[in-house]
XYZ file of C-alpha atoms in Angstrom:
454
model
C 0.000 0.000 0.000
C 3.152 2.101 0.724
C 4.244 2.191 -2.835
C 0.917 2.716 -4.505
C 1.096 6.019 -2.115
C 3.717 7.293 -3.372
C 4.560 9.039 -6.833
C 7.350 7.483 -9.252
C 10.391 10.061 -7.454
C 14.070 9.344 -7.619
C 15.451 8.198 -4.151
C 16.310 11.935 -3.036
C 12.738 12.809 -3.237
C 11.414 9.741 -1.010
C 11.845 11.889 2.155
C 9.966 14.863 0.848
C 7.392 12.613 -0.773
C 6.713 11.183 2.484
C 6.569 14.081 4.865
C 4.099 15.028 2.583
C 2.215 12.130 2.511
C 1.967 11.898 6.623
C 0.804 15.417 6.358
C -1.822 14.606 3.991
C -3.030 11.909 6.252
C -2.839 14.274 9.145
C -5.618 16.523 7.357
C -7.571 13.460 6.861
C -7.329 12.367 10.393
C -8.176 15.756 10.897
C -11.498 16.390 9.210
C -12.258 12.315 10.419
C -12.072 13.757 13.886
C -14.146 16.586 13.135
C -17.287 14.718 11.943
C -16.671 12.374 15.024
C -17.065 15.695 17.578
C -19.991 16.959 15.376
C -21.957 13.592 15.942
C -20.874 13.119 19.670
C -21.854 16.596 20.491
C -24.620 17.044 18.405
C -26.084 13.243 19.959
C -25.786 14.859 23.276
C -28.035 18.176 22.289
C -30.812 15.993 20.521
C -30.753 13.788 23.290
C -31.055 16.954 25.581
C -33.433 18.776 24.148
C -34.240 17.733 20.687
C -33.289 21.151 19.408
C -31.164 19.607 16.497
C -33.808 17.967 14.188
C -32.070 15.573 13.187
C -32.034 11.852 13.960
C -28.471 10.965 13.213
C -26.387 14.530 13.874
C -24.877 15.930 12.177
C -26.914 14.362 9.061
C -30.631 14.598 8.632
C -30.245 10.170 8.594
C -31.257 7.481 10.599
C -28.879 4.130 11.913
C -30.185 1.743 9.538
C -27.555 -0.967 8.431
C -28.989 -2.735 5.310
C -28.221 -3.783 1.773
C -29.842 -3.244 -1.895
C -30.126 -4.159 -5.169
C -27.302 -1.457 -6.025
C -24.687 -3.252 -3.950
C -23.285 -4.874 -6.071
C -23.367 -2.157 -8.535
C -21.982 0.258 -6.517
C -19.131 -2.257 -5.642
C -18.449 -3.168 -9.262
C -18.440 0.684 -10.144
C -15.974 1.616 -7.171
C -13.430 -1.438 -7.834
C -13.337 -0.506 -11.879
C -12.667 3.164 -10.864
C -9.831 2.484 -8.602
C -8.077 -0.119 -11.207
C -8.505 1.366 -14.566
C -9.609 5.621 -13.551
C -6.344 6.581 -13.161
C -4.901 4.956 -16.400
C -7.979 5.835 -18.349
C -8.037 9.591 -17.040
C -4.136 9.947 -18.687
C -4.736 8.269 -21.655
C -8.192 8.388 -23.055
C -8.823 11.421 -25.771
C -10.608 14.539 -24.391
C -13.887 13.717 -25.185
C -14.186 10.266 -24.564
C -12.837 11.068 -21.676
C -15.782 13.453 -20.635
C -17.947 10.689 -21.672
C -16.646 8.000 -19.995
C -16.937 10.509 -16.594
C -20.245 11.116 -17.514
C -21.069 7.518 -18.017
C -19.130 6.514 -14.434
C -20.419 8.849 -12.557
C -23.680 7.892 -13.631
C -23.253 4.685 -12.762
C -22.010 5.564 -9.004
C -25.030 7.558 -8.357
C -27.321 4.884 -9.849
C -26.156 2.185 -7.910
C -25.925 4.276 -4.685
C -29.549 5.160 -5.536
C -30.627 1.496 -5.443
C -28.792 0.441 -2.715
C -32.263 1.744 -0.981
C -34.432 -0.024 -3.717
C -36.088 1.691 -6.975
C -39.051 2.604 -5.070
C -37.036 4.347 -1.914
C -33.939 5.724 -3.240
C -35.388 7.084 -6.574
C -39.103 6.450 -7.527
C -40.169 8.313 -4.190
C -37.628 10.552 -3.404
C -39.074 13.375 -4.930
C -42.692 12.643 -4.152
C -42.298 13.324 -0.324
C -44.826 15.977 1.496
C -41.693 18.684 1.602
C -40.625 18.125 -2.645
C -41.724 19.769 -5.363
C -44.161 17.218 -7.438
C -46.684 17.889 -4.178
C -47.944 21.280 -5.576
C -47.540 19.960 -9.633
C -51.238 20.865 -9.957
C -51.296 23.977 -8.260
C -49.539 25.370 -11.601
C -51.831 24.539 -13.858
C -52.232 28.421 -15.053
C -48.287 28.811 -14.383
C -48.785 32.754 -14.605
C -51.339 32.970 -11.794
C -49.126 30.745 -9.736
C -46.502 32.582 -10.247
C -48.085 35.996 -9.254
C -49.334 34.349 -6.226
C -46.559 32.749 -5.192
C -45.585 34.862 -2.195
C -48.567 34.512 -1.267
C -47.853 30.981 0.142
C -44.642 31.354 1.738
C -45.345 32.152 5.126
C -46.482 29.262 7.565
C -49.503 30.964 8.519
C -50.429 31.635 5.317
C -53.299 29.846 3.462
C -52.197 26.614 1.871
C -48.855 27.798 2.555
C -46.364 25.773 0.176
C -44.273 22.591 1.503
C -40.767 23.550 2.680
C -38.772 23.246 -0.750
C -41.034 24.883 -2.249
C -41.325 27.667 -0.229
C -37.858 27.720 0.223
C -36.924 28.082 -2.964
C -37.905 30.303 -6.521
C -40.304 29.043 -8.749
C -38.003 28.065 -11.061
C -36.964 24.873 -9.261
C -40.792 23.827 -9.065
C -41.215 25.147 -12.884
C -38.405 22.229 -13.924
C -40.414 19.197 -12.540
C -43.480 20.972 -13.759
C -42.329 21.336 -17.316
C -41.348 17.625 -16.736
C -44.774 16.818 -15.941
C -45.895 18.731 -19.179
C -44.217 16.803 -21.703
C -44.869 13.366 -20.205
C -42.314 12.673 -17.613
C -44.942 12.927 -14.404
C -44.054 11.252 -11.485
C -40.891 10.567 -8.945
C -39.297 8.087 -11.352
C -38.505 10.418 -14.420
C -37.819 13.241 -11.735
C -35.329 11.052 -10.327
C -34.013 9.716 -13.274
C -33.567 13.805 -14.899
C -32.142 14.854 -11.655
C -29.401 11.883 -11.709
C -28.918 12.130 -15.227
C -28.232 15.789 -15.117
C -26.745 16.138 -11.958
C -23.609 13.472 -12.801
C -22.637 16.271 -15.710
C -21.474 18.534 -13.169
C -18.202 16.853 -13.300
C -17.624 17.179 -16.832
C -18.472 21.499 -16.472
C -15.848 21.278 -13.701
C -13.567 19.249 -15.277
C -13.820 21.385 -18.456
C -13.335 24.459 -16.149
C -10.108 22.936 -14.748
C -8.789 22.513 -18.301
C -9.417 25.781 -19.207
C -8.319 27.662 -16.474
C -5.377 25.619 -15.406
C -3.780 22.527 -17.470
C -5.397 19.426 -18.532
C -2.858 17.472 -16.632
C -4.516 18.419 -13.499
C -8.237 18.267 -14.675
C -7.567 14.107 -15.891
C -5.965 13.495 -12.526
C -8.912 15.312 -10.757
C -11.430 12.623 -12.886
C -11.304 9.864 -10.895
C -12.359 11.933 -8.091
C -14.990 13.479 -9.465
C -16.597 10.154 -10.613
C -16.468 8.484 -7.101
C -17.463 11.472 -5.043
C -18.965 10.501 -1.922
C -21.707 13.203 -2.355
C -22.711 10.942 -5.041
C -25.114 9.824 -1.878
C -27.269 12.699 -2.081
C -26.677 13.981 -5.699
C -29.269 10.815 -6.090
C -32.706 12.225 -7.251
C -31.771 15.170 -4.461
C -32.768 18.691 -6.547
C -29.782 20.089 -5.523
C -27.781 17.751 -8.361
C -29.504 19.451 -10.573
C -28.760 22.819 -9.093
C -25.297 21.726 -8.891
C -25.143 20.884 -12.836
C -26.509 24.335 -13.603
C -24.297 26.100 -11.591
C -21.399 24.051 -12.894
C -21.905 24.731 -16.507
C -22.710 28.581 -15.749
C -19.516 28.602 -14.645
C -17.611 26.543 -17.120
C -18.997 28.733 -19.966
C -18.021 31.887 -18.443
C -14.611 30.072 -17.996
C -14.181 29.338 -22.033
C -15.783 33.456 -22.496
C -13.168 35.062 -20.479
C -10.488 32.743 -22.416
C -11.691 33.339 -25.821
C -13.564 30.818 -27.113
C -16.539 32.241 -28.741
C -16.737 34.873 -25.699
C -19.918 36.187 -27.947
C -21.987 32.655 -27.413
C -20.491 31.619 -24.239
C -20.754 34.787 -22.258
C -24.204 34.991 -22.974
C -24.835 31.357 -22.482
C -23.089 31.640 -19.639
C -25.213 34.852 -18.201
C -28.436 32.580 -18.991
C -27.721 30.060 -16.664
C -26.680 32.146 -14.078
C -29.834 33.775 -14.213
C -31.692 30.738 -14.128
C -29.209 29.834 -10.941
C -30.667 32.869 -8.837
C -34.449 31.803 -9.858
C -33.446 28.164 -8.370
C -31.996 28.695 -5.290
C -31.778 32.166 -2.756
C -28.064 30.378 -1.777
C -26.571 29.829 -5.074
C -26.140 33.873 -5.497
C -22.914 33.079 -3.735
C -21.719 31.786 -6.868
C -21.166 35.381 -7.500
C -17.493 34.168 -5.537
C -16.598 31.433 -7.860
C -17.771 33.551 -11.253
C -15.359 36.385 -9.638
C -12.470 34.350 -9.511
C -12.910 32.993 -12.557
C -13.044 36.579 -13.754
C -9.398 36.933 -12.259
C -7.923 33.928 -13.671
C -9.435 34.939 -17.244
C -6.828 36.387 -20.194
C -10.052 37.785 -21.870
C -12.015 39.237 -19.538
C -13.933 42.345 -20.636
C -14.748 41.635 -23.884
C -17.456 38.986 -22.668
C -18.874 40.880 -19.970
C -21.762 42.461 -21.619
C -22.945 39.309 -23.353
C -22.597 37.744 -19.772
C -24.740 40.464 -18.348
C -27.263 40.682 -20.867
C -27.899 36.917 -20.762
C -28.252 36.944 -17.311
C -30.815 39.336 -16.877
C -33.828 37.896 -19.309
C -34.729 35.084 -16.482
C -34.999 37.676 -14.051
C -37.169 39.864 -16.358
C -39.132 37.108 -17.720
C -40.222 36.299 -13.685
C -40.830 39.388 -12.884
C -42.909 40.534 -16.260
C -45.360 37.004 -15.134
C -45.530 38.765 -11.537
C -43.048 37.323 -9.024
C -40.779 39.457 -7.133
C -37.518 37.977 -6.338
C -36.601 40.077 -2.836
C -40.501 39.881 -1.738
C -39.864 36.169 -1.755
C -36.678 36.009 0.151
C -37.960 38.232 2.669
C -40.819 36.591 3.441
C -38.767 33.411 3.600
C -36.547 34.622 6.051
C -39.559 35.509 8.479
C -40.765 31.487 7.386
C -37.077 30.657 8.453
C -37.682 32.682 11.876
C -41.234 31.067 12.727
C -39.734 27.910 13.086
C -38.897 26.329 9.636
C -35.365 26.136 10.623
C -34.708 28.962 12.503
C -35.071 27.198 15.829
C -31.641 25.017 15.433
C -29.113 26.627 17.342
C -26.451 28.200 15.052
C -23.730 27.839 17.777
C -23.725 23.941 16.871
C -24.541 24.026 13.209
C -21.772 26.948 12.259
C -19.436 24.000 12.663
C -21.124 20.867 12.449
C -22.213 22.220 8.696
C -18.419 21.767 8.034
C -18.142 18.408 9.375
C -21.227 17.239 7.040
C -18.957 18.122 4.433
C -16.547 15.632 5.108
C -18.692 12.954 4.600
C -19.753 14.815 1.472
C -16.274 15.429 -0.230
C -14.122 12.614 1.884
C -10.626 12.340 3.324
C -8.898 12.939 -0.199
C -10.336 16.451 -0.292
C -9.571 17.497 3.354
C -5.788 16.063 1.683
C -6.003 17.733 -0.933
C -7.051 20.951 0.539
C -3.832 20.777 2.390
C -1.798 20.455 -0.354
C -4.139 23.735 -2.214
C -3.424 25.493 0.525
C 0.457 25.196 0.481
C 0.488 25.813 -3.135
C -1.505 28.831 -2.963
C 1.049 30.209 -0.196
C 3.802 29.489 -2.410
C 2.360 32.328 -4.927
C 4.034 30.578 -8.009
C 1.658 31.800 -11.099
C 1.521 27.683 -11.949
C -1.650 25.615 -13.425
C -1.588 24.535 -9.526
C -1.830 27.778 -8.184
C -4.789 28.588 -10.495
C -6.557 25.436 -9.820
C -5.891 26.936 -5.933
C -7.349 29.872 -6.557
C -10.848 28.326 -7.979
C -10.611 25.685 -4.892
C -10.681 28.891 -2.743
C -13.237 30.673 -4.476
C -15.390 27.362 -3.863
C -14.274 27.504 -0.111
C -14.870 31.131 0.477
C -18.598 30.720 -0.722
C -19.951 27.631 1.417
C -17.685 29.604 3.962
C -20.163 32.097 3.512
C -23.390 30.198 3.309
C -22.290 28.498 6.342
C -22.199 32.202 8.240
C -25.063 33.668 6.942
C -27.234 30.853 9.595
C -29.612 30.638 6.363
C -28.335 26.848 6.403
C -28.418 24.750 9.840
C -28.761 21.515 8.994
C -29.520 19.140 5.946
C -26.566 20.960 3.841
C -25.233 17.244 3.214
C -27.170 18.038 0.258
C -27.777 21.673 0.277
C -23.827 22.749 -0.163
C -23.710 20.117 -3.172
C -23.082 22.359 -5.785
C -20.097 24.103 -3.874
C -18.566 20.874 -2.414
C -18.097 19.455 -5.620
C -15.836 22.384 -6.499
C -13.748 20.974 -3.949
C -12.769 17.757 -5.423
C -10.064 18.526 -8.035
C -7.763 20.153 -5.394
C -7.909 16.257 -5.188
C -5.549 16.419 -8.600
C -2.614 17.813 -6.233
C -2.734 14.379 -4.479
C 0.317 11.702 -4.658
C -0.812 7.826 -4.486
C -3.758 8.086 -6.140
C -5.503 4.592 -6.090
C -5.124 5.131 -1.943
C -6.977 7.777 -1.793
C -9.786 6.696 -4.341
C -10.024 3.827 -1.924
C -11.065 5.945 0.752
C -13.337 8.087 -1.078
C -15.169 4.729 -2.375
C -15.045 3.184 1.114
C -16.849 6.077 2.888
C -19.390 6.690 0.451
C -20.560 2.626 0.528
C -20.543 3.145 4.205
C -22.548 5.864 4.662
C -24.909 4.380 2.503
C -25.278 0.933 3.629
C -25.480 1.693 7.284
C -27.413 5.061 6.964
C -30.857 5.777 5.722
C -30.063 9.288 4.716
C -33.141 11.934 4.286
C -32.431 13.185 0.609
C-alpha cells in the first residue's frame, strides 16, 4: 500500500514525498475527527433537548444498516474506478474522456440510488410531502401561480407551500413541472432527470479545470470526481440538478473570459446564471466562484456584456409574469424565523455544517485541501496555483453560506453544488488509487449503514 502512495520520485525525493504524505493523512485524520465531535456533540443536544432535528447529527439520517439491489453495482463501479480511472483519465482522448466521466459517474449515483431499492432511493424521493411534485397541480395556469406565489410562503399563510417549495424560486418547481408537461410525471422520471443531469457537473468542472489551469490536473482530478462521496445525495436530491446548472454557468463563463466564442459563451453563460438565482436564494454566492474565474481569465472584458445581458432575461421574464424575487426572500426569512429552521441553534450548526462536508467530499479532499493550501502560499503563477485559486473561491462561498445561519442543517445536500468544487484540489494528491479507496469506502458506508433523508 506504501508504494501505490507514493509518486514514481528518484530516491532523493522519497523523504519529501513522504513528509508530505503523513501530512496529507494528518488533514484526513483531521477532518475524520471533526465529523466524530460533530456527531458526539450534536447526539448529546438531541438527546437533551431535541433542538437539532435531526435523527443521526450531524446528518438529517437514521442508523439503519442494510443492503440493496445497487450493492453490487456500486461495488463493481468503485473497484473498476480504482483499477482502470487513473490509467484511463491519462490516456483516453478529451472527449471520450468526458464521456466516460459522464457515463461513471452515472453509474455511481445509480447504484448508490438502489442500494435503498427503486421505489425508496429514486421512484419516491421526490414525491415526499416537503418536494416539489406535491404542488404539480397547483400550476396549472403557471402565470397565476406565479403571481401568487408569495402569497404561500409564510407558515400561517393559506395553503402555505411545503418547505422546498417555499424555500426556494419558482423556477426549481417550474423544472419538474415542465417535466410533468411533456410526459415525464411522477418521482421516477424526476429522479431519473435529476441523476442524469446532476452526474454532468463533473464534466463542467472538469472542463473548467482545463481551461483555467492545465489538462494534466483536470484528468488526474477525474477519478475523483466520478467516485465522489456526495454521489449519496446527488441521487434524485434537486440540488444535483442545481449543482449541474451552476457548474456549466460557470464553465462557460470560464471558455468566455479565455476566448472561445466569448460572444456565445458569455451569454450562455449569463443565462444560466440567471436561471441559478431563480433556483436557489443560496446559489447567489456563486457570484465568488464567477469572480475568480473573472481573475484567472486572459479575456475578460470583452465577454462581460454578453454575460450580463444573458443573465438578466430570467430575471425579467419572472418578474414581467408577476413574481418578485426580494418579496420572496424576505418573506422566507420571516418562514425561516417562525420555526422552519430557525429554531436550530447556530452555535452547533456553524461547525457541524463543516463536518457534514466531510462525509460529502471525503478524506482525499480534506488532503487535498492541504496540499491547495500550500500551493496557494507558495504564490508561483503555476496551473496549480490557479486550480488553488478556484478551490478557494469554492471555499470562500460555502464559507459564507455556512455564516449567513440561512443553512443549519440538511446541507449534506444543500452545499452540493459548492462541495463538488472541492474535489479537483484532489488532482494535487500523490498515491492516487489510496486515496480513491477511501473516497469509495466512505461513500458505501454511509450508505449501507445510513438511511439518509435526501
Amino acid at each position: 500500500m506504501t508504494r501505490d502512495l507514493l509518486p514514481d520520485t528518484g530516491p532523493d525525493a522519497l523523504p519529501d514525498t513522504r513528509r508530505d504524505l503523513r501530512r496529507d493523512l494528518y488533514a484526513a485524520c483531521a477532518a475524520a475527527l471533526l465529523f466524530v465531535t460533530a456527531a458526539l456533540v450534536g447526539t448529546a443536544v438531541e438527546h437533551r433537548d431535541g433542538s437539532l432535528f435531526v435523527d443521526w447529527p450531524p446528518l438529517l439520517a437514521d442508523w439503519y444498516p442494510h443492503l440493496g439491489p445497487g450493492t453490487p453495482a456500486a461495488i463493481a463501479v468503485a473497484v473498476a474506478v480504482v483499477a482502470y480511472g487513473p490509467p484511463l483519465a491519462a490516456g483516453l482522448r478529451w472527449r471520450r474522456l468526458l464521456l466516460t466521466v459522464w457515463g461513471a459517474g452515472t453509474a455511481w449515483t445509480f447504484s448508490l440510488a438502489l442500494v435503498d431499492g427503486w421505489e425508496r432511493g429514486i421512484a419516491r424521493r421526490l414525491t415526499t410531502r416537503y418536494e416539489y411534485l406535491q404542488v404539480i397541480d397547483r400550476f396549472h395556469d403557471i402565470p397565476a401561480a406565479l403571481r401568487d406565489f408569495t402569497h404561500h410562503i409564510l407558515l400561517d399563510s393559506p395553503d402555505h407551500w411545503p418547505a422546498h417549495i417555499a424555500g426556494h424560486p419558482p423556477a426549481a418547481t417550474l423544472t419538474f413541472v415542465y417535466l410533468d408537461r411533456i410526459g415525464l410525471g411522477g418521482g421516477a422520471w424526476a429522479g431519473v432527470f435529476v441523476i442524469i443531469v446532476g452526474a454532468t457537473a463533473a464534466l463542467a468542472i472538469l472542463l473548467t479545470v482545463r481551461t483555467l489551469a492545465d489538462e494534466k490536473l483536470a484528468r488526474r482530478a477525474a477519478p475523483f470526481l466520478v467516485l465522489a462521496p456526495g454521489a449519496v445525495w446527488l441521487g434524485t436530491a434537486a440540488d444535483g440538478y442545481f449543482a449541474a446548472v451552476a457548474a456549466w454557468a460557470v464553465a462557460l463563463l470560464a471558455l468566455a473570459v479565455t476566448g472561445h466564442r466569448p460572444r456565445w459563451t458569455g451569454l450562455a453563460s449569463g443565462l444560466l446564471f440567471g436561471l441559478l438565482v431563480y433556483l436557489s436564494y443560496g446559489l447567489t454566492l456563486f457570484v465568488v466562484i464567477a469572480a475568480a474565474v473573472l481573475l484567472l481569465g486572459s479575456d475578460r472584458i470583452r465577454p462581460l456584456p454578453f454575460v450580463l445581458a444573458g443573465f438578466l432575461v430570467v430575471p425579467i421574464v419572472f418578474t414581467a409574469l408577476g413574481f418578485s424575487w426580494w418579496e420572496a426572500y424576505d418573506l422566507l426569512v420571516t418562514r425561516y424565523d417562525q420555526g422552519a429552521g430557525g429554531t436550530r441553534p447556530q452555535a452547533y450548526w456553524v461547525w457541524a455544517n463543516l463536518a457534514c462536508q466531510v462525509l460529502v467530499v471525503g478524506l482525499a479532499t480534506a488532503a487535498g485541501l492541504r496540499r491547495t493550501g500550500v500551493t496557494l502560499l507558495r504564490r508561483d503563477r503555476t496551473a496549480a496555483f490557479r486550480l488553488g485559486v478556484l478551490v478557494l473561491a469554492a471555499l470562500v462561498a460555502l464559507l459564507a453560506a455556512d455564516l449567513s445561519g440561512m443553512s443549519k442543517a440538511e446541507t449534506e445536500r444543500i452545499w452540493l453544488p459548492f462541495a463538488l468544487w472541492l474535489l479537483p484540489a484532489c488532482a494535487l494528491l500523490t498515491g492516487v488509487r489510496g486515496w480513491l479507496v477511501a473516497q469509495a469506502v466512505l461513500a458505501l458506508l454511509v450508505n449501507h449503514l445510513l438511511l439518509t433523508g435526501w
